Amino acid sequence: MKTYGRGVKCSGQKEGGDKDAVFILEDGATLKNAIIGADQIEGVHCKGSCTIQNVWWTDVCEDALSLKGSGSGTHRIIGGGARNADDKVIQHNSGGKVTIQDFTVQNFGKLYRACGNCSKQFKRTVEISGVKASSGKALVGINSNYGDTATISGCASSVKEICVEYEGTDNNDKEPKKKGSGPSNACKYTEPLAKC
């Protein structure tokens, strides 16, 4: 597999844009069998529904995968993995559903986060199966006040929280408030998740 980058140094958690992405996928596009190197600021941006298959991020900078657009389609992440994400691996700004299947994540802040303070908010659904997670702060963050749900199965070692619920806001200047964590009507999984 080939490694792709942008030849730039990671700027930490400073928000980048489409101009900084390694790949920009249009609605319905598929990216597969690729390695995203450390020399980038933003990894992959999806402008609508997309499929990410067997894609590996060696060193996540701001986010590995940003799901954008105004649609409510389905985003599929199949296989692959990411490591060394200070914050988020998958940032879900659009509406719709995300399925994450057989993904490996190591040394991370959050594997998946539904946008907590986007100016346009949606109900978002994430289904995670066969995940292998190690050394992370939280596997999933959702906004239960917007009707978000997460269904999770797989294994996790040294992950502090599996599913965190937030009170999301449409005010981009405010940070969302944490409501709690653990299994609930919004966070659907059995505790404890198996160790990897």
Short mmCIF file of the C-alpha atoms (twelve columns), coordinates in Angstrom:
data_MODEL
# 
_entry.id   MODEL 
# 
loop_
_atom_site.group_PDB 
_atom_site.id 
_atom_site.type_symbol 
_atom_site.label_atom_id 
_atom_site.label_alt_id 
_atom_site.label_comp_id 
_atom_site.label_asym_id 
_atom_site.label_seq_id 
_atom_site.Cartn_x 
_atom_site.Cartn_y 
_atom_site.Cartn_z 
_atom_site.pdbx_PDB_model_num 
ATOM 1   C CA . MET A 1   0.000   0.000  0.000  1 
ATOM 2   C CA . LYS A 2   1.129   3.531  -0.716 1 
ATOM 3   C CA . THR A 3   1.532   6.255  1.926  1 
ATOM 4   C CA . TYR A 4   -0.003  9.670  1.213  1 
ATOM 5   C CA . GLY A 5   0.647   12.991 2.940  1 
ATOM 6   C CA . ARG A 6   0.950   16.709 2.313  1 
ATOM 7   C CA . GLY A 7   4.608   17.281 3.201  1 
ATOM 8   C CA . VAL A 8   3.744   19.528 6.156  1 
ATOM 9   C CA . LYS A 9   4.228   19.311 9.905  1 
ATOM 10  C CA . CYS A 10  1.209   18.671 12.111 1 
ATOM 11  C CA . SER A 11  -0.044  21.898 13.702 1 
ATOM 12  C CA . GLY A 12  -1.659  20.153 16.683 1 
ATOM 13  C CA . GLN A 13  -5.322  20.786 17.461 1 
ATOM 14  C CA . LYS A 14  -5.488  23.961 15.359 1 
ATOM 15  C CA . GLU A 15  -8.528  23.499 13.118 1 
ATOM 16  C CA . GLY A 16  -7.620  23.120 9.444  1 
ATOM 17  C CA . GLY A 17  -9.864  23.130 6.386  1 
ATOM 18  C CA . ASP A 18  -10.390 21.325 3.088  1 
ATOM 19  C CA . LYS A 19  -7.202  22.930 1.761  1 
ATOM 20  C CA . ASP A 20  -5.236  20.937 4.378  1 
ATOM 21  C CA . ALA A 21  -6.841  17.535 3.711  1 
ATOM 22  C CA . VAL A 22  -4.930  14.653 2.119  1 
ATOM 23  C CA . PHE A 23  -8.083  13.370 0.371  1 
ATOM 24  C CA . ILE A 24  -11.455 15.054 -0.228 1 
ATOM 25  C CA . LEU A 25  -14.184 12.557 -1.105 1 
ATOM 26  C CA . GLU A 26  -17.339 13.637 -2.908 1 
ATOM 27  C CA . ASP A 27  -20.741 12.148 -2.063 1 
ATOM 28  C CA . GLY A 28  -20.745 8.401  -2.760 1 
ATOM 29  C CA . ALA A 29  -16.951 8.070  -3.091 1 
ATOM 30  C CA . THR A 30  -14.795 5.223  -1.739 1 
ATOM 31  C CA . LEU A 31  -11.205 5.381  -0.493 1 
ATOM 32  C CA . LYS A 32  -9.477  2.061  0.084  1 
ATOM 33  C CA . ASN A 33  -6.073  0.461  0.629  1 
ATOM 34  C CA . ALA A 34  -4.187  3.627  1.590  1 
ATOM 35  C CA . ILE A 35  -1.903  4.808  4.388  1 
ATOM 36  C CA . ILE A 36  -2.196  8.417  5.577  1 
ATOM 37  C CA . GLY A 37  1.254   9.497  6.762  1 
ATOM 38  C CA . ALA A 38  2.238   11.833 9.592  1 
ATOM 39  C CA . ASP A 39  3.071   14.768 7.265  1 
ATOM 40  C CA . GLN A 40  -0.416  16.303 7.184  1 
ATOM 41  C CA . ILE A 41  -2.802  18.516 9.164  1 
ATOM 42  C CA . GLU A 42  -6.212  17.108 8.147  1 
ATOM 43  C CA . GLY A 43  -6.549  13.505 6.985  1 
ATOM 44  C CA . VAL A 44  -9.636  12.660 4.923  1 
ATOM 45  C CA . HIS A 45  -12.740 14.815 4.398  1 
ATOM 46  C CA . CYS A 46  -16.030 13.315 3.167  1 
ATOM 47  C CA . LYS A 47  -18.422 15.820 1.543  1 
ATOM 48  C CA . GLY A 48  -21.315 13.361 1.761  1 
ATOM 49  C CA . SER A 49  -21.803 9.619  2.188  1 
ATOM 50  C CA . CYS A 50  -18.506 7.784  1.779  1 
ATOM 51  C CA . THR A 51  -16.843 4.413  2.283  1 
ATOM 52  C CA . ILE A 52  -13.395 4.163  3.901  1 
ATOM 53  C CA . GLN A 53  -11.965 0.658  3.542  1 
ATOM 54  C CA . ASN A 54  -8.603  -0.596 4.830  1 
ATOM 55  C CA . VAL A 55  -7.222  2.919  5.375  1 
ATOM 56  C CA . TRP A 56  -4.542  3.398  8.041  1 
ATOM 57  C CA . TRP A 57  -3.473  6.631  9.752  1 
ATOM 58  C CA . THR A 58  0.061   6.365  11.162 1 
ATOM 59  C CA . ASP A 59  -0.153  9.607  13.186 1 
ATOM 60  C CA . VAL A 60  -3.421  11.530 13.432 1 
ATOM 61  C CA . CYS A 61  -3.049  15.320 13.522 1 
ATOM 62  C CA . GLU A 62  -6.273  17.364 13.992 1 
ATOM 63  C CA . ASP A 63  -8.754  14.638 12.948 1 
ATOM 64  C CA . ALA A 64  -8.211  11.492 10.873 1 
ATOM 65  C CA . LEU A 65  -11.623 11.541 9.182  1 
ATOM 66  C CA . SER A 66  -14.084 14.455 9.026  1 
ATOM 67  C CA . LEU A 67  -17.633 13.666 7.888  1 
ATOM 68  C CA . LYS A 68  -19.125 16.841 6.451  1 
ATOM 69  C CA . GLY A 69  -22.009 17.928 4.257  1 
ATOM 70  C CA . SER A 70  -25.690 18.506 4.916  1 
ATOM 71  C CA . GLY A 71  -26.928 15.051 4.006  1 
ATOM 72  C CA . SER A 72  -28.238 12.246 6.141  1 
ATOM 73  C CA . GLY A 73  -26.711 9.285  4.331  1 
ATOM 74  C CA . THR A 74  -24.502 6.487  5.626  1 
ATOM 75  C CA . HIS A 75  -20.740 6.628  6.099  1 
ATOM 76  C CA . ARG A 76  -18.970 3.251  6.249  1 
ATOM 77  C CA . ILE A 77  -15.566 2.632  7.790  1 
ATOM 78  C CA . ILE A 78  -14.447 -0.959 7.183  1 
ATOM 79  C CA . GLY A 79  -11.171 -2.278 8.564  1 
ATOM 80  C CA . GLY A 80  -8.085  -0.088 8.820  1 
ATOM 81  C CA . GLY A 81  -7.027  1.840  11.874 1 
ATOM 82  C CA . ALA A 82  -5.454  4.924  13.417 1 
ATOM 83  C CA . ARG A 83  -3.021  5.787  16.173 1 
ATOM 84  C CA . ASN A 84  -1.645  8.761  18.094 1 
ATOM 85  C CA . ALA A 85  -4.700  11.042 17.987 1 
ATOM 86  C CA . ASP A 86  -4.474  13.774 20.634 1 
ATOM 87  C CA . ASP A 87  -8.221  14.287 20.293 1 
ATOM 88  C CA . LYS A 88  -10.636 12.799 17.757 1 
ATOM 89  C CA . VAL A 89  -10.150 10.113 15.120 1 
ATOM 90  C CA . ILE A 90  -13.580 10.442 13.448 1 
ATOM 91  C CA . GLN A 91  -15.403 13.795 13.591 1 
ATOM 92  C CA . HIS A 92  -19.075 13.571 12.514 1 
ATOM 93  C CA . ASN A 93  -20.404 17.005 11.515 1 
ATOM 94  C CA . SER A 94  -23.105 15.956 9.026  1 
ATOM 95  C CA . GLY A 95  -26.255 14.025 9.842  1 
ATOM 96  C CA . GLY A 96  -27.025 10.383 9.218  1 
ATOM 97  C CA . LYS A 97  -25.400 7.156  10.248 1 
ATOM 98  C CA . VAL A 98  -21.810 5.978  10.660 1 
ATOM 99  C CA . THR A 99  -20.874 2.297  10.728 1 
ATOM 100 C CA . ILE A 100 -17.388 1.416  11.962 1 
ATOM 101 C CA . GLN A 101 -16.464 -2.229 11.463 1 
ATOM 102 C CA . ASP A 102 -13.256 -4.053 12.478 1 
ATOM 103 C CA . PHE A 103 -11.309 -0.828 13.091 1 
ATOM 104 C CA . THR A 104 -8.145  -0.714 15.231 1 
ATOM 105 C CA . VAL A 105 -7.359  2.401  17.275 1 
ATOM 106 C CA . GLN A 106 -4.400  3.018  19.608 1 
ATOM 107 C CA . ASN A 107 -3.372  5.963  21.778 1 
ATOM 108 C CA . PHE A 108 -6.308  8.292  21.146 1 
ATOM 109 C CA . GLY A 109 -8.605  10.920 22.633 1 
ATOM 110 C CA . LYS A 110 -11.912 9.744  21.097 1 
ATOM 111 C CA . LEU A 111 -12.533 7.257  18.313 1 
ATOM 112 C CA . TYR A 112 -15.851 8.900  17.324 1 
ATOM 113 C CA . ARG A 113 -17.357 12.258 18.226 1 
ATOM 114 C CA . ALA A 114 -20.669 13.653 17.054 1 
ATOM 115 C CA . CYS A 115 -20.066 17.385 16.643 1 
ATOM 116 C CA . GLY A 116 -20.800 19.015 19.986 1 
ATOM 117 C CA . ASN A 117 -21.120 22.629 18.852 1 
ATOM 118 C CA . CYS A 118 -21.800 22.741 15.095 1 
ATOM 119 C CA . SER A 119 -24.043 25.646 14.053 1 
ATOM 120 C CA . LYS A 120 -26.348 23.117 12.320 1 
ATOM 121 C CA . GLN A 121 -27.079 20.074 14.459 1 
ATOM 122 C CA . PHE A 122 -28.581 16.717 13.475 1 
ATOM 123 C CA . LYS A 123 -29.617 13.428 15.016 1 
ATOM 124 C CA . ARG A 124 -26.629 11.119 14.481 1 
ATOM 125 C CA . THR A 125 -26.291 7.359  14.808 1 
ATOM 126 C CA . VAL A 126 -23.078 5.360  15.131 1 
ATOM 127 C CA . GLU A 127 -22.756 1.575  15.061 1 
ATOM 128 C CA . ILE A 128 -19.365 0.153  16.035 1 
ATOM 129 C CA . SER A 129 -18.609 -3.569 15.744 1 
ATOM 130 C CA . GLY A 130 -15.400 -5.550 16.040 1 
ATOM 131 C CA . VAL A 131 -13.427 -2.538 17.261 1 
ATOM 132 C CA . LYS A 132 -10.001 -3.111 18.840 1 
ATOM 133 C CA . ALA A 133 -9.185  -0.112 21.035 1 
ATOM 134 C CA . SER A 134 -6.264  0.500  23.368 1 
ATOM 135 C CA . SER A 135 -4.972  3.450  25.415 1 
ATOM 136 C CA . GLY A 136 -7.722  6.011  24.905 1 
ATOM 137 C CA . LYS A 137 -9.761  8.588  26.810 1 
ATOM 138 C CA . ALA A 138 -13.198 7.755  25.335 1 
ATOM 139 C CA . LEU A 139 -14.348 5.451  22.572 1 
ATOM 140 C CA . VAL A 140 -17.472 7.444  21.660 1 
ATOM 141 C CA . GLY A 141 -18.954 10.886 22.367 1 
ATOM 142 C CA . ILE A 142 -22.581 11.623 21.381 1 
ATOM 143 C CA . ASN A 143 -25.164 14.364 21.976 1 
ATOM 144 C CA . SER A 144 -28.115 12.581 23.536 1 
ATOM 145 C CA . ASN A 145 -30.192 15.795 23.625 1 
ATOM 146 C CA . TYR A 146 -30.348 15.618 19.795 1 
ATOM 147 C CA . GLY A 147 -31.383 11.955 19.837 1 
ATOM 148 C CA . ASP A 148 -27.941 10.529 19.028 1 
ATOM 149 C CA . THR A 149 -27.389 6.829  19.682 1 
ATOM 150 C CA . ALA A 150 -24.303 4.607  19.749 1 
ATOM 151 C CA . THR A 151 -24.243 0.806  19.529 1 
ATOM 152 C CA . ILE A 152 -20.846 -0.642 20.440 1 
ATOM 153 C CA . SER A 153 -19.211 -4.084 20.421 1 
ATOM 154 C CA . GLY A 154 -15.603 -5.214 20.302 1 
ATOM 155 C CA . CYS A 155 -12.752 -4.967 22.792 1 
ATOM 156 C CA . ALA A 156 -11.048 -2.161 24.699 1 
ATOM 157 C CA . SER A 157 -7.920  -2.091 26.872 1 
ATOM 158 C CA . SER A 158 -6.899  0.954  28.931 1 
ATOM 159 C CA . VAL A 159 -9.789  3.040  27.579 1 
ATOM 160 C CA . LYS A 160 -11.146 5.304  30.352 1 
ATOM 161 C CA . GLU A 161 -14.731 5.659  29.086 1 
ATOM 162 C CA . ILE A 162 -16.587 3.694  26.420 1 
ATOM 163 C CA . CYS A 163 -19.520 6.001  25.669 1 
ATOM 164 C CA . VAL A 164 -19.920 9.601  26.861 1 
ATOM 165 C CA . GLU A 165 -23.143 11.609 26.529 1 
ATOM 166 C CA . TYR A 166 -23.005 15.371 26.039 1 
ATOM 167 C CA . GLU A 167 -25.519 18.199 25.961 1 
ATOM 168 C CA . GLY A 168 -24.735 19.409 22.442 1 
ATOM 169 C CA . THR A 169 -25.244 23.016 21.359 1 
ATOM 170 C CA . ASP A 170 -25.598 24.883 18.056 1 
ATOM 171 C CA . ASN A 171 -23.527 27.753 19.457 1 
ATOM 172 C CA . ASN A 172 -20.044 27.388 17.965 1 
ATOM 173 C CA . ASP A 173 -18.592 29.589 20.726 1 
ATOM 174 C CA . LYS A 174 -19.706 27.228 23.513 1 
ATOM 175 C CA . GLU A 175 -18.281 23.899 24.586 1 
ATOM 176 C CA . PRO A 176 -20.839 21.090 25.061 1 
ATOM 177 C CA . LYS A 177 -21.453 19.927 28.626 1 
ATOM 178 C CA . LYS A 178 -20.798 16.327 29.625 1 
ATOM 179 C CA . LYS A 179 -23.967 14.636 30.952 1 
ATOM 180 C CA . GLY A 180 -22.549 11.264 31.922 1 
ATOM 181 C CA . SER A 181 -21.082 8.030  30.635 1 
ATOM 182 C CA . GLY A 182 -21.840 4.325  30.618 1 
ATOM 183 C CA . PRO A 183 -24.607 2.134  29.163 1 
ATOM 184 C CA . SER A 184 -27.976 3.877  28.650 1 
ATOM 185 C CA . ASN A 185 -30.805 4.192  26.125 1 
ATOM 186 C CA . ALA A 186 -28.441 6.302  24.010 1 
ATOM 187 C CA . CYS A 187 -25.226 4.335  24.692 1 
ATOM 188 C CA . LYS A 188 -26.036 0.731  23.792 1 
ATOM 189 C CA . TYR A 189 -23.389 -1.742 24.901 1 
ATOM 190 C CA . THR A 190 -22.696 -4.242 27.670 1 
ATOM 191 C CA . GLU A 191 -20.235 -3.254 30.367 1 
ATOM 192 C CA . PRO A 192 -17.485 -4.191 30.770 1 
ATOM 193 C CA . LEU A 193 -16.378 -4.367 27.139 1 
ATOM 194 C CA . ALA A 194 -13.968 -7.292 26.700 1 
ATOM 195 C CA . LYS A 195 -10.257 -6.552 27.006 1 
ATOM 196 C CA . CYS A 196 -8.256  -6.826 23.774 1 
# 
